[in-house]
Amino acid sequence: MSKIPKKKAKKPKDKKWARADGRKLDELRPTKLEVGVLANADGSAYIEQGKNKILAGVYGPHELHPKHRARPDRAVLQFRYHMAPFSVDDRKHPAPSRREIELSKVARWALEPALFLEYYPRASIDLYTEVLQADGGTRCASITVAALALADAGIPMRDLVVACAAGKVDGHLVLDLTDVEDKNGEADMPVALMPNFNAITLLQMDGQLTSKEYEKTLSLALDGCGQLYKIQKETLMSKYVSAKEEVEE
Ligand code: UDP
C-alpha cells in the first residue's frame, strides 16, 4: 500500500519578522490616561500612548457666537485637533494645516453621535486637543482622550468613544501602528467605536488590503478599542473614587 505523503507544513517566509519596538502583532502600545488635569478647563484629560502625548480640554456648553452659527435644536460641537510645532521631528508650522482641519472634522464626527447635543440648543461645546508629541495614531488617541475630557466636563453622553488603528506592515496585520510603521507599512485603518452600542463612528483606510485582510484588520482595531475602553473606564472611576475618599476624610 502506498503511503500518502504528508504535506509539509508551510513555514512562514519571514518567521523572524518582528515589530521594530518588539510588540506582538496584536499588542497596544503602553497607554496611560488621566482626567481632570487642567484647573481652568470645564473638563480635561491627558493620554500617553507609546510616544504620543496629547492633552484635551473642554470649554462649555456656552452661548455660541456668532449667533448665526447657533442651532435652534441642539448644541454645536467645535473640535480643534492641533499639533504643537515641537511635536514632530521637523518643526510643524503653528497654523492649522489641511491635515489638522480634516482631522478636526473627522474627530468631531466620531464624537458627535455619543453626545446629547439636543440638551443644549443654541450652545457650543468647544473641544481642543493639543498633540504635544506625535508618533503615529494621533487622531485615534485624540478621540480617546477627547471623549474622556467630555465626560470629565459632565457633558451628558450616551456612551464613551474610543479609537484605535490597525494596519499592515511588511505583510503582517498589526495593531496600533507607530509613525515608522505607518510610513513604511502597506495600510492603516483608524477606527472609532461607541463600545456599549457596538457602533463604529469612524472608519478610515489608507493603503490597500484584500477583503479578508480588511476584515481581520477591522477586528484587530476593534479589539484595540476594547482594550483602550477598559483603561478609559478605569481612569474615570479612579477620579470618582479619589473624590469620594477626599469627601469622607
Ligand atoms: N506627522 C509628522 N508631521 C506632520 C504630520 C504628521 O511628522 O506634519 C507624523 C506624526 O508622527 C503622525 C504620523 O505622521 O502621528 C501619522 O500621521 P497621520 O496623518 O497618518 O495621522 P495619525 O496616524 O497621527 O492619526
Coordinates of C-alpha atoms and ligand atoms in Angstrom, one line a residue:
M1 CA 0.0 0.0 0.0
S2 CA 1.4 3.3 -1.0
K3 CA 1.6 5.9 1.7
I4 CA 0.1 9.2 1.1
P5 CA 3.0 11.6 1.5
K6 CA 2.4 14.0 4.4
K7 CA 2.2 17.6 3.3
K8 CA 4.9 19.6 4.8
A9 CA 3.6 22.5 6.8
K10 CA 4.5 25.7 5.1
K11 CA 6.9 27.7 7.1
P12 CA 6.1 31.4 7.2
K13 CA 8.7 33.0 4.9
D14 CA 9.7 35.6 7.4
K15 CA 9.4 33.8 10.7
K16 CA 12.0 36.1 12.2
W17 CA 10.0 39.2 11.4
A18 CA 9.3 41.3 14.4
R19 CA 8.0 44.8 15.0
A20 CA 10.6 47.5 15.5
D21 CA 9.5 48.0 19.1
G22 CA 9.2 44.3 19.8
R23 CA 5.5 44.3 20.4
K24 CA 3.2 41.4 19.5
L25 CA 1.1 41.9 16.4
D26 CA -2.0 42.5 18.5
E27 CA -0.4 44.4 21.3
L28 CA -1.2 48.0 22.1
R29 CA 1.5 50.5 23.0
P30 CA 1.7 51.1 26.7
T31 CA -1.1 53.6 27.4
K32 CA -1.8 55.9 30.3
L33 CA -4.8 58.2 30.7
E34 CA -5.6 60.9 33.3
V35 CA -8.7 63.1 33.8
G36 CA -9.1 66.5 35.4
V37 CA -5.6 67.6 34.6
L38 CA -6.4 71.3 33.8
A39 CA -7.7 73.6 36.6
N40 CA -9.3 76.1 34.3
A41 CA -11.0 73.9 31.7
D42 CA -14.5 72.6 32.3
G43 CA -13.2 69.2 31.6
S44 CA -9.8 67.8 30.6
A45 CA -7.8 64.7 30.1
Y46 CA -4.3 63.5 29.0
I47 CA -3.1 60.5 27.2
E48 CA 0.2 58.9 26.6
Q49 CA 0.0 56.1 24.1
G50 CA 3.5 54.9 23.3
K51 CA 5.4 58.1 22.5
N52 CA 2.2 60.1 21.7
K53 CA 1.4 62.7 24.3
I54 CA -1.9 64.5 23.9
L55 CA -3.9 66.9 26.1
A56 CA -7.6 67.6 25.7
G57 CA -9.6 70.5 27.2
V58 CA -13.3 71.3 27.1
Y59 CA -14.9 74.7 27.4
G60 CA -18.7 74.8 27.6
P61 CA -21.5 74.4 27.0
H62 CA -21.7 78.1 26.4
E63 CA -23.6 80.6 24.3
L64 CA -22.4 80.4 20.7
H65 CA -21.0 83.4 18.9
P66 CA -21.5 84.5 16.2
K67 CA -25.2 83.7 16.8
H68 CA -26.0 82.9 13.2
R69 CA -23.9 79.7 13.6
A70 CA -26.1 78.5 16.5
R71 CA -28.5 75.7 16.0
P72 CA -32.0 76.2 17.5
D73 CA -32.4 72.4 18.2
R74 CA -29.0 71.4 19.6
A75 CA -25.5 72.4 20.6
V76 CA -22.7 72.7 18.1
L77 CA -19.6 70.7 18.9
Q78 CA -16.5 72.5 17.8
F79 CA -13.3 70.4 17.8
R80 CA -9.8 71.5 17.2
Y81 CA -7.1 69.0 16.7
H82 CA -3.7 70.7 16.7
M83 CA -0.1 69.6 16.6
A84 CA 2.3 71.7 18.6
P85 CA 5.3 72.9 16.5
F86 CA 7.6 70.8 18.7
S87 CA 5.5 67.6 18.5
V88 CA 7.3 66.1 15.4
D89 CA 10.9 65.9 14.1
D90 CA 10.6 68.8 11.7
R91 CA 9.1 71.9 13.2
K92 CA 5.4 72.0 12.4
H93 CA 4.0 75.3 11.3
P94 CA 1.8 76.5 14.2
A95 CA -1.0 77.4 11.9
P96 CA -3.6 74.7 11.3
S97 CA -2.7 72.6 8.2
R98 CA -5.2 71.0 5.8
R99 CA -4.5 67.7 7.6
E100 CA -5.3 69.2 11.0
I101 CA -8.5 70.8 9.6
E102 CA -9.5 67.4 8.2
L103 CA -8.7 65.5 11.4
S104 CA -10.6 68.1 13.5
K105 CA -13.6 67.3 11.3
V106 CA -13.4 63.5 11.4
A107 CA -12.8 63.5 15.2
R108 CA -15.9 65.7 15.6
W109 CA -17.9 63.3 13.5
A110 CA -16.6 60.4 15.6
L111 CA -17.7 62.0 18.9
E112 CA -21.0 63.7 18.0
P113 CA -23.1 60.5 18.0
A114 CA -22.2 59.9 21.7
L115 CA -23.4 63.3 22.9
F116 CA -26.9 64.5 23.8
L117 CA -26.3 67.8 21.9
E118 CA -30.1 68.3 21.9
Y119 CA -29.9 69.2 25.6
Y120 CA -28.2 72.4 24.8
P121 CA -29.9 74.3 22.0
R122 CA -28.1 77.4 20.7
A123 CA -25.0 76.5 22.7
S124 CA -21.4 75.5 21.8
I125 CA -19.2 72.8 23.3
D126 CA -15.6 73.5 22.5
L127 CA -13.1 70.7 22.5
Y128 CA -9.4 71.2 22.0
T129 CA -6.8 68.5 21.6
E130 CA -3.1 69.5 21.6
V131 CA -0.6 67.0 20.3
L132 CA 2.5 67.6 22.4
Q133 CA 4.4 64.7 21.0
A134 CA 3.4 62.6 18.0
D135 CA 4.3 59.1 16.9
G136 CA 1.5 57.8 14.7
G137 CA -2.1 57.2 15.6
T138 CA -2.7 60.7 17.0
R139 CA -6.2 61.1 15.5
C140 CA -7.3 58.0 17.4
A141 CA -5.6 58.9 20.6
S142 CA -7.1 62.4 20.3
I143 CA -10.6 60.9 20.0
T144 CA -10.0 58.6 23.0
V145 CA -8.7 61.4 25.2
A146 CA -11.3 63.9 24.0
A147 CA -14.2 61.5 25.0
L148 CA -12.7 61.4 28.5
A149 CA -12.4 65.2 28.7
L150 CA -16.1 65.5 27.6
A151 CA -17.1 63.0 30.4
D152 CA -14.9 64.9 32.8
A153 CA -16.8 68.1 31.8
G154 CA -20.1 66.4 32.8
I155 CA -21.5 66.6 29.2
P156 CA -24.3 64.1 29.0
M157 CA -23.2 61.2 26.9
R158 CA -24.8 58.0 25.5
D159 CA -21.5 56.2 25.6
L160 CA -17.8 56.9 25.6
V161 CA -16.0 56.9 22.3
V162 CA -12.7 55.1 21.9
A163 CA -10.4 54.8 18.9
C164 CA -7.6 52.7 17.7
A165 CA -5.9 51.9 14.4
A166 CA -4.7 48.7 12.9
G167 CA -2.9 48.1 9.6
K168 CA -0.5 46.1 7.6
V169 CA 3.3 46.3 7.8
D170 CA 5.6 44.0 5.8
G171 CA 2.7 41.8 5.0
H172 CA 1.7 41.4 8.7
L173 CA -1.5 42.7 10.2
V174 CA -0.7 44.7 13.3
L175 CA -2.4 46.8 16.0
D176 CA -1.7 50.4 16.9
L177 CA 0.9 51.4 14.4
T178 CA 3.8 53.8 15.3
D179 CA 4.8 56.6 12.9
V180 CA 7.6 54.4 11.3
E181 CA 5.1 51.5 10.9
D182 CA 2.5 53.9 9.4
K183 CA 5.0 55.4 7.0
N184 CA 6.6 52.1 5.9
G185 CA 3.5 50.0 6.0
E186 CA 1.0 49.0 3.3
A187 CA -2.2 50.1 5.1
D188 CA -3.5 51.9 8.1
M189 CA -7.1 51.8 9.4
P190 CA -8.2 54.2 12.1
V191 CA -11.5 53.1 13.8
A192 CA -13.6 54.8 16.5
L193 CA -16.2 52.9 18.4
M194 CA -19.1 53.6 20.9
P195 CA -18.4 50.4 22.8
N196 CA -21.8 49.9 24.5
F197 CA -23.7 50.3 21.3
N198 CA -21.0 48.4 19.4
A199 CA -21.4 51.3 16.9
I200 CA -18.5 52.4 14.7
T201 CA -18.4 56.2 14.5
L202 CA -15.3 56.5 12.3
L203 CA -13.6 54.2 9.8
Q204 CA -10.9 55.4 7.5
M205 CA -8.4 53.5 5.5
D206 CA -5.2 54.4 3.9
G207 CA -3.4 51.9 1.6
Q208 CA -4.6 48.5 0.2
L209 CA -5.9 45.4 1.8
T210 CA -7.7 42.3 0.4
S211 CA -11.2 41.8 1.7
K212 CA -10.0 39.1 4.1
E213 CA -7.3 41.3 5.4
Y214 CA -9.8 44.2 5.7
E215 CA -12.0 42.1 8.0
K216 CA -9.0 40.9 10.1
T217 CA -7.7 44.4 10.4
L218 CA -11.0 45.8 11.4
S219 CA -11.4 43.1 14.0
L220 CA -7.9 43.9 15.3
A221 CA -8.7 47.6 15.6
L222 CA -12.0 46.8 17.4
D223 CA -10.0 44.6 19.9
G224 CA -7.7 47.5 20.5
C225 CA -10.7 49.8 21.1
G226 CA -11.9 47.2 23.7
Q227 CA -8.6 47.3 25.5
L228 CA -8.5 51.1 25.5
Y229 CA -12.1 51.3 26.7
K230 CA -11.1 49.4 29.8
I231 CA -8.4 51.9 30.5
Q232 CA -10.8 54.8 29.9
K233 CA -13.4 53.4 32.3
E234 CA -10.8 52.7 35.0
T235 CA -9.4 56.2 34.6
L236 CA -12.9 57.8 35.1
M237 CA -13.7 55.6 38.0
S238 CA -10.4 56.3 39.7
K239 CA -11.2 60.0 39.7
Y240 CA -14.5 59.5 41.5
V241 CA -13.0 57.0 44.0
S242 CA -10.4 59.6 45.0
A243 CA -13.0 62.4 45.1
K244 CA -15.2 60.2 47.4
E245 CA -12.2 59.5 49.7
E246 CA -11.4 63.2 49.9
V247 CA -15.0 64.0 50.9
E248 CA -15.1 61.2 53.5
E249 CA -11.8 62.3 55.2
Ligands
UDP1 N1 3.5 63.6 11.2 C1 4.6 64.4 11.2 N2 4.4 65.7 10.7 C2 3.2 66.2 10.4 C3 2.1 65.4 10.5 C4 2.2 64.1 10.9 O1 5.7 64.0 11.5 O2 3.1 67.4 10.0 C5 3.7 62.2 11.8 C6 3.1 62.1 13.2 O3 4.0 61.3 14.0 C7 1.8 61.4 13.0 C8 2.2 60.5 11.9 O4 2.9 61.3 11.0 O5 1.4 60.8 14.2 C9 1.0 59.9 11.1 O6 0.2 60.9 10.6 P1 -1.3 60.6 10.0 O7 -1.6 61.8 9.2 O8 -1.3 59.2 9.5 O9 -2.2 60.7 11.3 P2 -2.2 59.9 12.7 O10 -1.7 58.5 12.4 O11 -1.3 60.6 13.7 O12 -3.6 59.9 13.1

